Amino acid sequence: MSGRNGAQGRDTTVNDTLSEMQPNSDGATPTPTPLSAPPRPRRRPGWRDYTAFVLSSGGARGAVQVGSLKALVEHGITPDVIVGTSIGSWNGAVLAMEPNADGVEKLAKIWRGLSTSSILLGWEPHLPTAASAFAGAYAVAAIRRVTLGYPSLYGDAGLRRLFNVHLAGSRFEDTQVPFRVIASNLSSGGIRVFGRGRMELALLASAAIPGIFPPVRIGGEIYVDGGALESSSLDAAIEMGARRIFVIDAGYEVTPELEDELQALIQRAPRATRQANAHALAVILERTATMMGRFQLDRALARAPEGIEIHVLRPSSTMNEAALDFDHAANWIELAYEQARAYLGAHLPTPAQPAPSPSDRLRAEETPLIESTEAATLAAEQRAG
């Protein structure tokens, strides 16, 4: 494995509750044995088709991962290992419990029941409330926390409630496939891979977007969103033995519409002309984090070792709502599903399907969903130049 640049080394601190995966004496990463899951046929680490699903950061846009997962499972592609960062770690936790169509359907049901207020404020209104009224509530909550000296605009009550409803008591050992969570260690400046013990703190840490949600203390050290250093951990997947990787990226691309929205935020435009679901500072912070994640992923793809089959599923650039707006999940799931189906049908035909004709492949590639490793490498080189 090639090393990381700068200070982005791996943090190897281990405590009794949560630990980073450690290699055997021969250098191979062990595959944890599930404790409570029934036996399940698996491919072996290092085999050509040993498959990892790598789920990126992206906030509320994590809903697109559900649509992509649905298409993958329907296409007969299931994970042998799962690696998640930020919102991807939450999706990964649910899927790792049931890495099949039932698990994806459970994810879809969870996402369709989410709202921005339940995540950011930790509560739901008893009566229908206008978006403008909620905009005031988000602003008041953020101002109050800043005034009182809290390290984030919003608390984590909503995230803790989400865990208690859907994953209460879950441990990494409960999953049917090996599952890893990526977080950034503020204390050491490194990346931490969690894979043992209770999941709750690891998931909270991985999703603690700096400035948006509070940092999490684990074993005397402070952790924030894994996307601060690595939005999609290809390294962790490869170390676990994956030789075929599907990166499900919940980021976005810069478009004229996005530029207009950012300009409106900077110029303090009236709320009627811009999104009102979160404080403007929160929107800038989360978009900055997502931009960093896209850059990191392009660099990771550029340095991926030869012999690794990598597919990057990325949603259409028409989906640029803020990554703190959890009210668009249903639409995002369906759009991502259709785009993923188009790509898989053109690029990875099943044995029962004929190989696509050149015209079919061209139509599929016109959908802005997937970038091959080569295309992503070129993009990274262009940015570097």
Short mmCIF file of C-alpha atoms in Angstrom, two decimals:
data_model
loop_
_atom_site.label_atom_id
_atom_site.label_comp_id
_atom_site.label_asym_id
_atom_site.label_seq_id
_atom_site.Cartn_x
_atom_site.Cartn_y
_atom_site.Cartn_z
CA MET A 1 0.00 0.00 0.00
CA SER A 2 1.16 3.48 -0.78
CA GLY A 3 1.30 5.88 2.14
CA ARG A 4 -0.65 9.07 2.62
CA ASN A 5 0.75 12.54 2.04
CA GLY A 6 1.37 15.00 4.83
CA ALA A 7 -0.13 14.35 8.26
CA GLN A 8 -2.87 12.07 7.07
CA GLY A 9 -1.39 8.96 8.63
CA ARG A 10 -3.43 6.28 10.34
CA ASP A 11 -4.05 6.54 14.05
CA THR A 12 -3.36 3.15 15.61
CA THR A 13 -4.63 3.93 19.09
CA VAL A 14 -6.75 1.10 20.48
CA ASN A 15 -9.04 1.09 23.50
CA ASP A 16 -11.29 -1.51 25.08
CA THR A 17 -14.42 -0.36 23.30
CA LEU A 18 -13.40 0.54 19.76
CA SER A 19 -10.33 -0.45 17.81
CA GLU A 20 -8.66 -0.08 14.46
CA MET A 21 -8.14 -3.20 12.37
CA GLN A 22 -4.70 -4.70 12.78
CA PRO A 23 -2.93 -6.92 10.21
CA ASN A 24 -1.80 -10.46 10.92
CA SER A 25 1.87 -11.32 11.00
CA ASP A 26 1.76 -12.07 7.28
CA GLY A 27 0.42 -8.59 6.55
CA ALA A 28 -3.13 -9.68 5.64
CA THR A 29 -6.07 -7.95 7.28
CA PRO A 30 -8.18 -10.41 9.27
CA THR A 31 -11.86 -10.74 8.49
CA PRO A 32 -13.86 -10.44 11.73
CA THR A 33 -16.15 -13.39 12.48
CA PRO A 34 -19.74 -12.25 13.03
CA LEU A 35 -21.00 -13.26 16.44
CA SER A 36 -24.76 -13.12 16.05
CA ALA A 37 -25.35 -13.33 12.28
CA PRO A 38 -26.17 -16.64 10.59
CA PRO A 39 -23.52 -18.23 8.35
CA ARG A 40 -23.32 -16.63 4.92
CA PRO A 41 -21.28 -17.78 1.91
CA ARG A 42 -18.48 -15.33 1.22
CA ARG A 43 -15.77 -14.78 -1.29
CA ARG A 44 -12.29 -14.71 0.14
CA PRO A 45 -10.25 -11.52 0.75
CA GLY A 46 -7.90 -10.91 -2.14
CA TRP A 47 -10.05 -12.71 -4.70
CA ARG A 48 -10.75 -10.76 -7.84
CA ASP A 49 -14.47 -10.42 -7.09
CA TYR A 50 -14.10 -9.75 -3.35
CA THR A 51 -16.31 -6.67 -3.28
CA ALA A 52 -16.35 -3.57 -1.11
CA PHE A 53 -19.00 -0.89 -0.94
CA VAL A 54 -17.33 2.39 0.04
CA LEU A 55 -19.93 4.94 1.13
CA SER A 56 -18.78 8.55 1.16
CA SER A 57 -19.62 11.59 3.25
CA GLY A 58 -22.28 13.98 1.98
CA GLY A 59 -24.81 14.87 4.68
CA ALA A 60 -28.44 14.64 3.63
CA ARG A 61 -27.33 13.70 0.13
CA GLY A 62 -26.57 10.30 1.60
CA ALA A 63 -30.07 9.47 0.36
CA VAL A 64 -28.61 9.02 -3.13
CA GLN A 65 -26.55 6.13 -1.77
CA VAL A 66 -29.77 4.26 -1.04
CA GLY A 67 -30.87 4.51 -4.68
CA SER A 68 -27.48 3.32 -5.90
CA LEU A 69 -27.46 0.45 -3.40
CA LYS A 70 -30.88 -0.65 -4.59
CA ALA A 71 -29.66 -0.79 -8.18
CA LEU A 72 -26.51 -2.70 -7.20
CA VAL A 73 -28.37 -5.34 -5.21
CA GLU A 74 -30.96 -5.79 -7.95
CA HIS A 75 -28.07 -6.28 -10.38
CA GLY A 76 -26.76 -9.13 -8.24
CA ILE A 77 -23.87 -7.16 -6.72
CA THR A 78 -23.60 -7.47 -2.93
CA PRO A 79 -20.79 -6.42 -0.57
CA ASP A 80 -18.25 -8.64 1.14
CA VAL A 81 -17.08 -5.64 3.18
CA ILE A 82 -18.45 -2.14 3.78
CA VAL A 83 -16.54 1.04 4.59
CA GLY A 84 -18.41 4.21 5.52
CA THR A 85 -17.52 7.83 6.20
CA SER A 86 -19.85 10.37 7.83
CA ILE A 87 -23.40 9.78 6.53
CA GLY A 88 -21.99 6.83 4.60
CA SER A 89 -21.11 5.17 7.89
CA TRP A 90 -24.73 5.38 9.04
CA ASN A 91 -25.98 3.91 5.76
CA GLY A 92 -23.25 1.28 5.97
CA ALA A 93 -24.20 0.29 9.51
CA VAL A 94 -27.77 -0.52 8.52
CA LEU A 95 -26.73 -2.30 5.33
CA ALA A 96 -24.03 -4.35 7.08
CA MET A 97 -26.73 -5.85 9.30
CA GLU A 98 -28.64 -7.02 6.21
CA PRO A 99 -26.45 -6.72 3.09
CA ASN A 100 -29.30 -7.54 0.74
CA ALA A 101 -32.52 -6.15 -0.72
CA ASP A 102 -34.22 -6.20 2.70
CA GLY A 103 -31.46 -4.07 4.17
CA VAL A 104 -31.72 -1.56 1.32
CA GLU A 105 -35.48 -1.36 1.73
CA LYS A 106 -35.02 -0.71 5.45
CA LEU A 107 -32.63 2.11 4.60
CA ALA A 108 -35.11 3.62 2.16
CA LYS A 109 -37.86 3.54 4.79
CA ILE A 110 -35.59 5.26 7.32
CA TRP A 111 -34.63 8.00 4.87
CA ARG A 112 -38.21 8.68 3.80
CA GLY A 113 -39.07 9.26 7.45
CA LEU A 114 -36.32 11.82 8.10
CA SER A 115 -36.71 15.59 8.22
CA THR A 116 -34.28 18.45 8.59
CA SER A 117 -35.77 19.47 11.93
CA SER A 118 -35.44 15.98 13.41
CA ILE A 119 -31.71 15.87 12.57
CA LEU A 120 -30.64 19.46 13.26
CA LEU A 121 -32.97 20.30 16.14
CA GLY A 122 -33.74 16.84 17.51
CA TRP A 123 -37.51 17.26 17.43
CA GLU A 124 -40.50 17.24 15.09
CA PRO A 125 -43.41 19.72 15.16
CA HIS A 126 -46.76 18.36 16.31
CA LEU A 127 -48.55 20.39 13.64
CA PRO A 128 -47.62 21.28 10.05
CA THR A 129 -45.25 24.23 10.13
CA ALA A 130 -44.21 26.60 7.37
CA ALA A 131 -40.60 26.41 6.18
CA SER A 132 -40.14 30.09 7.07
CA ALA A 133 -40.99 29.35 10.71
CA PHE A 134 -38.42 26.57 10.80
CA ALA A 135 -35.81 28.87 9.28
CA GLY A 136 -36.14 31.02 12.37
CA ALA A 137 -35.82 28.00 14.63
CA TYR A 138 -32.59 26.90 12.91
CA ALA A 139 -31.15 30.39 13.23
CA VAL A 140 -32.11 30.73 16.89
CA ALA A 141 -30.63 27.33 17.73
CA ALA A 142 -27.38 28.18 15.97
CA ILE A 143 -27.09 31.66 17.52
CA ARG A 144 -27.81 30.33 21.00
CA ARG A 145 -25.10 27.68 20.76
CA VAL A 146 -22.53 30.13 19.38
CA THR A 147 -23.35 32.66 22.11
CA LEU A 148 -22.98 30.03 24.83
CA GLY A 149 -19.63 28.89 23.47
CA TYR A 150 -20.60 25.48 22.09
CA PRO A 151 -18.24 24.07 19.43
CA SER A 152 -20.99 23.58 16.83
CA LEU A 153 -24.06 25.30 15.42
CA TYR A 154 -26.30 22.31 16.20
CA GLY A 155 -26.31 19.57 18.82
CA ASP A 156 -26.26 15.82 18.22
CA ALA A 157 -29.59 15.03 19.91
CA GLY A 158 -31.15 14.27 16.54
CA LEU A 159 -28.37 11.87 15.56
CA ARG A 160 -28.46 10.10 18.92
CA ARG A 161 -32.21 9.69 18.62
CA LEU A 162 -31.78 8.26 15.11
CA PHE A 163 -29.30 5.69 16.44
CA ASN A 164 -31.52 4.71 19.35
CA VAL A 165 -34.52 4.18 17.08
CA HIS A 166 -32.82 2.12 14.38
CA LEU A 167 -29.50 0.80 15.73
CA ALA A 168 -29.81 0.77 19.51
CA GLY A 169 -27.20 -1.45 21.15
CA SER A 170 -25.55 -2.37 17.84
CA ARG A 171 -21.97 -3.59 17.82
CA PHE A 172 -19.60 -4.10 14.92
CA GLU A 173 -19.57 -7.80 15.73
CA ASP A 174 -23.32 -7.98 15.01
CA THR A 175 -22.94 -7.33 11.29
CA GLN A 176 -23.21 -9.98 8.58
CA VAL A 177 -20.21 -8.56 6.68
CA PRO A 178 -17.11 -6.78 8.00
CA PHE A 179 -17.85 -3.09 8.50
CA ARG A 180 -15.49 -0.17 9.11
CA VAL A 181 -16.15 3.46 10.10
CA ILE A 182 -13.78 6.32 9.22
CA ALA A 183 -13.31 9.31 11.56
CA SER A 184 -10.74 12.11 11.86
CA ASN A 185 -8.72 12.33 15.08
CA LEU A 186 -8.32 15.99 16.10
CA SER A 187 -5.93 15.01 18.87
CA SER A 188 -3.37 13.32 16.61
CA GLY A 189 -4.25 14.75 13.22
CA GLY A 190 -4.72 11.26 11.76
CA ILE A 191 -7.40 8.98 10.41
CA ARG A 192 -9.05 6.41 12.68
CA VAL A 193 -10.71 3.24 11.42
CA PHE A 194 -13.26 1.84 13.86
CA GLY A 195 -14.28 -1.79 13.56
CA ARG A 196 -14.88 -3.34 16.97
CA GLY A 197 -17.20 -2.82 19.91
CA ARG A 198 -20.19 -0.51 20.21
CA MET A 199 -21.10 1.49 17.11
CA GLU A 200 -22.78 4.56 18.58
CA LEU A 201 -19.78 6.78 19.36
CA ALA A 202 -17.97 5.74 16.18
CA LEU A 203 -20.96 6.74 14.05
CA LEU A 204 -21.42 10.03 15.91
CA ALA A 205 -17.73 10.82 15.49
CA SER A 206 -17.70 9.96 11.80
CA ALA A 207 -20.67 12.30 11.17
CA ALA A 208 -19.49 15.21 13.34
CA ILE A 209 -19.15 17.77 10.53
CA PRO A 210 -16.80 20.44 11.94
CA GLY A 211 -18.79 23.46 13.01
CA ILE A 212 -22.14 21.75 12.34
CA PHE A 213 -22.26 18.88 14.87
CA PRO A 214 -20.19 18.61 18.06
CA PRO A 215 -16.90 16.68 18.21
CA VAL A 216 -16.98 13.31 19.99
CA ARG A 217 -14.62 12.15 22.73
CA ILE A 218 -13.57 8.50 22.55
CA GLY A 219 -10.88 7.04 24.80
CA GLY A 220 -9.63 10.48 25.83
CA GLU A 221 -9.24 11.74 22.25
CA ILE A 222 -11.40 14.05 20.14
CA TYR A 223 -12.89 12.99 16.80
CA VAL A 224 -14.76 14.76 14.01
CA ASP A 225 -16.22 13.86 10.62
CA GLY A 226 -14.06 11.37 8.73
CA GLY A 227 -14.61 13.44 5.60
CA ALA A 228 -12.30 16.12 7.02
CA LEU A 229 -9.37 13.92 5.96
CA GLU A 230 -10.82 11.13 3.82
CA SER A 231 -14.31 11.22 2.38
CA SER A 232 -14.11 7.75 0.79
CA SER A 233 -11.54 5.35 2.19
CA LEU A 234 -10.28 3.21 -0.68
CA ASP A 235 -7.26 2.31 1.43
CA ALA A 236 -9.37 0.70 4.16
CA ALA A 237 -11.30 -1.34 1.60
CA ILE A 238 -8.12 -2.56 -0.10
CA GLU A 239 -6.51 -3.41 3.25
CA MET A 240 -9.56 -5.54 4.03
CA GLY A 241 -8.92 -7.57 0.88
CA ALA A 242 -11.27 -5.91 -1.61
CA ARG A 243 -10.28 -6.17 -5.26
CA ARG A 244 -13.52 -4.80 -6.66
CA ILE A 245 -14.73 -1.51 -5.15
CA PHE A 246 -17.93 0.42 -5.68
CA VAL A 247 -17.55 3.96 -4.35
CA ILE A 248 -20.96 5.52 -3.82
CA ASP A 249 -20.20 9.22 -3.75
CA ALA A 250 -22.81 11.57 -2.29
CA GLY A 251 -20.95 14.73 -3.28
CA TYR A 252 -21.98 17.23 -5.92
CA GLU A 253 -20.54 19.10 -8.85
CA VAL A 254 -20.29 22.86 -9.29
CA THR A 255 -23.01 24.17 -11.59
CA PRO A 256 -24.31 27.67 -12.49
CA GLU A 257 -27.30 27.06 -10.18
CA LEU A 258 -25.00 26.24 -7.27
CA GLU A 259 -22.88 29.30 -7.98
CA ASP A 260 -26.00 31.52 -7.95
CA GLU A 261 -27.07 30.05 -4.61
CA LEU A 262 -23.67 30.63 -3.03
CA GLN A 263 -23.63 34.20 -4.33
CA ALA A 264 -27.06 34.75 -2.75
CA LEU A 265 -25.74 33.49 0.58
CA ILE A 266 -22.70 35.74 0.46
CA GLN A 267 -24.75 38.79 -0.55
CA ARG A 268 -27.31 38.07 2.18
CA ALA A 269 -30.15 37.81 -0.31
CA PRO A 270 -33.73 37.57 1.02
CA ARG A 271 -34.63 34.07 2.21
CA ALA A 272 -37.26 33.76 -0.52
CA THR A 273 -34.46 33.57 -3.09
CA ARG A 274 -32.37 30.93 -1.33
CA GLN A 275 -32.77 27.86 0.77
CA ALA A 276 -34.12 28.41 4.25
CA ASN A 277 -33.48 25.07 5.87
CA ALA A 278 -30.30 25.96 7.76
CA HIS A 279 -28.20 28.88 8.86
CA ALA A 280 -26.13 30.36 6.00
CA LEU A 281 -22.90 29.66 7.88
CA ALA A 282 -23.88 26.00 8.15
CA VAL A 283 -24.48 25.82 4.41
CA ILE A 284 -21.05 27.30 3.67
CA LEU A 285 -19.37 24.91 6.12
CA GLU A 286 -21.01 21.80 4.71
CA ARG A 287 -20.36 22.79 1.10
CA THR A 288 -16.71 23.40 1.95
CA ALA A 289 -16.49 19.93 3.52
CA THR A 290 -18.10 18.34 0.46
CA MET A 291 -15.75 20.16 -1.89
CA MET A 292 -12.78 18.84 0.11
CA GLY A 293 -14.23 15.34 -0.09
CA ARG A 294 -14.46 15.47 -3.87
CA PHE A 295 -10.83 16.58 -4.13
CA GLN A 296 -9.69 13.83 -1.75
CA LEU A 297 -11.56 11.15 -3.68
CA ASP A 298 -10.03 12.21 -6.99
CA ARG A 299 -6.58 12.00 -5.46
CA ALA A 300 -7.29 8.58 -3.94
CA LEU A 301 -8.44 7.28 -7.31
CA ALA A 302 -5.33 8.63 -8.98
CA ARG A 303 -3.05 6.69 -6.62
CA ALA A 304 -5.09 3.48 -6.45
CA PRO A 305 -2.89 0.41 -7.07
CA GLU A 306 -3.12 -1.47 -10.34
CA GLY A 307 -5.31 -4.56 -10.42
CA ILE A 308 -8.13 -2.99 -8.38
CA GLU A 309 -11.44 -2.67 -10.22
CA ILE A 310 -13.05 0.60 -9.13
CA HIS A 311 -16.44 2.03 -10.03
CA VAL A 312 -17.52 5.47 -8.79
CA LEU A 313 -21.26 6.01 -8.65
CA ARG A 314 -21.91 9.74 -8.49
CA PRO A 315 -25.33 11.39 -8.74
CA SER A 316 -26.41 13.85 -11.37
CA SER A 317 -25.21 17.43 -11.04
CA THR A 318 -28.87 18.54 -11.08
CA MET A 319 -29.13 17.52 -7.40
CA ASN A 320 -27.47 20.46 -5.66
CA GLU A 321 -29.75 21.04 -2.69
CA ALA A 322 -27.88 21.67 0.54
CA ALA A 323 -26.43 18.64 2.28
CA LEU A 324 -28.27 19.67 5.44
CA ASP A 325 -31.69 19.49 3.77
CA PHE A 326 -33.17 16.10 4.65
CA ASP A 327 -36.54 16.80 3.01
CA HIS A 328 -35.64 15.60 -0.52
CA ALA A 329 -34.75 11.99 0.28
CA ALA A 330 -37.51 10.29 -1.72
CA ASN A 331 -36.67 12.17 -4.93
CA TRP A 332 -32.93 11.63 -4.52
CA ILE A 333 -33.35 7.89 -3.96
CA GLU A 334 -35.37 7.45 -7.15
CA LEU A 335 -33.12 9.60 -9.33
CA ALA A 336 -29.95 7.86 -8.13
CA TYR A 337 -31.59 4.47 -8.63
CA GLU A 338 -32.44 5.15 -12.26
CA GLN A 339 -28.98 6.50 -13.02
CA ALA A 340 -27.25 3.56 -11.35
CA ARG A 341 -29.41 1.10 -13.25
CA ALA A 342 -28.44 2.75 -16.54
CA TYR A 343 -24.75 2.54 -15.74
CA LEU A 344 -24.78 -1.04 -14.50
CA GLY A 345 -26.77 -2.25 -17.47
CA ALA A 346 -24.26 -0.70 -19.86
CA HIS A 347 -20.98 -1.40 -18.10
CA LEU A 348 -21.56 -4.54 -16.03
CA PRO A 349 -24.05 -6.76 -17.85
CA THR A 350 -25.14 -9.83 -15.93
CA PRO A 351 -24.59 -13.28 -17.47
CA ALA A 352 -28.22 -13.27 -18.58
CA GLN A 353 -27.80 -9.95 -20.38
CA PRO A 354 -26.19 -9.46 -23.78
CA ALA A 355 -23.28 -7.08 -23.99
CA PRO A 356 -24.57 -3.55 -24.75
CA SER A 357 -24.31 -2.17 -28.23
CA PRO A 358 -22.13 0.93 -28.80
CA SER A 359 -25.25 3.11 -29.00
CA ASP A 360 -26.62 1.72 -25.72
CA ARG A 361 -23.29 2.32 -24.00
CA LEU A 362 -23.14 5.88 -25.33
CA ARG A 363 -26.62 6.67 -24.02
CA ALA A 364 -25.71 5.33 -20.59
CA GLU A 365 -22.50 7.32 -20.47
CA GLU A 366 -24.43 10.50 -21.19
CA THR A 367 -25.95 10.11 -17.73
CA PRO A 368 -23.65 12.07 -15.33
CA LEU A 369 -23.44 9.26 -12.80
CA ILE A 370 -20.20 7.35 -13.09
CA GLU A 371 -16.64 8.33 -13.59
CA SER A 372 -14.22 5.54 -14.39
CA THR A 373 -10.92 5.40 -12.60
CA GLU A 374 -9.22 6.76 -15.69
CA ALA A 375 -11.57 9.72 -15.96
CA ALA A 376 -11.21 10.53 -12.28
CA THR A 377 -7.43 10.31 -12.60
CA LEU A 378 -7.48 12.78 -15.49
CA ALA A 379 -9.69 15.13 -13.48
CA ALA A 380 -7.25 15.01 -10.59
CA GLU A 381 -4.31 15.73 -12.89
CA GLN A 382 -6.13 18.68 -14.43
CA ARG A 383 -6.84 20.13 -10.99
CA ALA A 384 -3.21 19.64 -9.97
CA GLY A 385 -2.08 21.37 -13.18
#
